[in-house]
Short mmCIF file of C-alpha atoms in Angstrom, two decimals:
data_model
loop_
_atom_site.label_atom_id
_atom_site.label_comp_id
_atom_site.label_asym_id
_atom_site.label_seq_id
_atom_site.Cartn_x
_atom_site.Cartn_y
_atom_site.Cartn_z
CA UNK A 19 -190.67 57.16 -94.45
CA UNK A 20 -189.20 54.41 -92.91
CA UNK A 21 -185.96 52.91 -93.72
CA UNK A 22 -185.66 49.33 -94.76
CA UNK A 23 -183.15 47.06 -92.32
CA UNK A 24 -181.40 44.04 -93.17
CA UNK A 25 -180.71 41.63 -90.72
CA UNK A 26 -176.60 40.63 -90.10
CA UNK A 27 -175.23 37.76 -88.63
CA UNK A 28 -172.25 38.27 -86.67
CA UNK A 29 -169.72 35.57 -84.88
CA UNK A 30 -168.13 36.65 -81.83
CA UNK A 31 -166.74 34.69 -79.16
CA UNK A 32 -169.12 33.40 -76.07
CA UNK A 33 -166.98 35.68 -73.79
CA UNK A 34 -167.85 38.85 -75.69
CA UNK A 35 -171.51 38.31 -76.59
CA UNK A 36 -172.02 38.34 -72.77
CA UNK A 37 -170.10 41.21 -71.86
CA UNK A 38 -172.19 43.02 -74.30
CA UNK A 39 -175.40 41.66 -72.76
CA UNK A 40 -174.31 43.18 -69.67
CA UNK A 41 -173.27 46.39 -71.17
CA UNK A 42 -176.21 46.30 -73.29
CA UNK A 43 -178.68 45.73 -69.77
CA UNK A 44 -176.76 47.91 -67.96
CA UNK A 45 -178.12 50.81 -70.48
CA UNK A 46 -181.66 49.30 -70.31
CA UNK A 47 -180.97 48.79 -74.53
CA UNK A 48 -180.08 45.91 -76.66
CA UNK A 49 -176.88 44.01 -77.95
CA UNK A 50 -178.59 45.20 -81.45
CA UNK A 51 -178.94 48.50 -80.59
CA UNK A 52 -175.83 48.68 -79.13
CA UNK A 53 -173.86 47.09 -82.61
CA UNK A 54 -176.46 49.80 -84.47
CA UNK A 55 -175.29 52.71 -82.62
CA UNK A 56 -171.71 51.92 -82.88
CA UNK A 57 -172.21 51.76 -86.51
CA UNK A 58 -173.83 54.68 -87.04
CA UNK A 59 -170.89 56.47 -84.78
CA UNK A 60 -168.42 54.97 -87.11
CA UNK A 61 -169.64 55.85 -90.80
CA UNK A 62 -170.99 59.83 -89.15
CA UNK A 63 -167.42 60.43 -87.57
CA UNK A 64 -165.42 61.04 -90.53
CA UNK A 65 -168.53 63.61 -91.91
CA UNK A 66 -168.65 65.68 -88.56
CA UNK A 67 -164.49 65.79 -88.67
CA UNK A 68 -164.34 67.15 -92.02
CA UNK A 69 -167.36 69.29 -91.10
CA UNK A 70 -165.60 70.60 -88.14
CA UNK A 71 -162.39 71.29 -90.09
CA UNK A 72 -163.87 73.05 -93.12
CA UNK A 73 -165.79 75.44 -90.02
CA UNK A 74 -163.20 76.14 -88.56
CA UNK A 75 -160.69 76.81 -91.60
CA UNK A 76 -163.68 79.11 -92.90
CA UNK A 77 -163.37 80.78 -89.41
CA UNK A 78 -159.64 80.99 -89.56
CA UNK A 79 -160.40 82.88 -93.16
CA UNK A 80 -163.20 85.12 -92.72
CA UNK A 81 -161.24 85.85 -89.58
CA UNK A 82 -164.39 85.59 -87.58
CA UNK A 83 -162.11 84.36 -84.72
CA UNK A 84 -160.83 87.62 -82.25
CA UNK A 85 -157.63 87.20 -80.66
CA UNK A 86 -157.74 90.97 -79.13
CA UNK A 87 -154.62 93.02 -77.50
CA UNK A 88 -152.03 90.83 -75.35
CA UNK A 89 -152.09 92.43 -72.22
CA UNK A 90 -149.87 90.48 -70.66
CA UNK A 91 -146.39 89.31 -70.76
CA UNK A 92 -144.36 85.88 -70.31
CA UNK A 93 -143.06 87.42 -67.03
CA UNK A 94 -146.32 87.87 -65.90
CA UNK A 95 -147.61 84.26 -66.54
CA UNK A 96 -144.56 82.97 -64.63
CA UNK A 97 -145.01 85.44 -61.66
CA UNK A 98 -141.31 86.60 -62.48
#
């Protein structure tokens, strides 16, 4: 099923809009695309941190994550 779009206008400064363009040709894509992508980036980011976080505190827990035996010593690392 396809999602319905709504169409946004934006006001940026002449100077911008045609950096984009370049970006945006640069990456054989759109100025659209471009301002869609960076959207998308923005609202997922916070979702994949928290994500990340409750992984890795469930890792931390479960104590999935092996440190193993120190076999060295602080001598050692400084070639004392």
């Amino acid at each position: 099923m396809e999602k319905t779009r709504q169409n946004v206008t934006l006001v940026v400064e002449e100077d911008l809009l045609l950096a984009a363009r370049k970006v945006a040709l640069d990456q054989r894509t759109s100025v659209n695309q471009l301002v869609r992508e960076y959207l998308t980036a923005l609202v997922e980011e916070p979702g994949r941190r928290r994500l990340a976080r409750a992984r890795l505190r469930r890792a931390f827990e479960t104590g999935l994550v092996e440190v193993g035996e120190r076999k060295w010593s602080r001598d050692d690392l400084y070639d004392r």
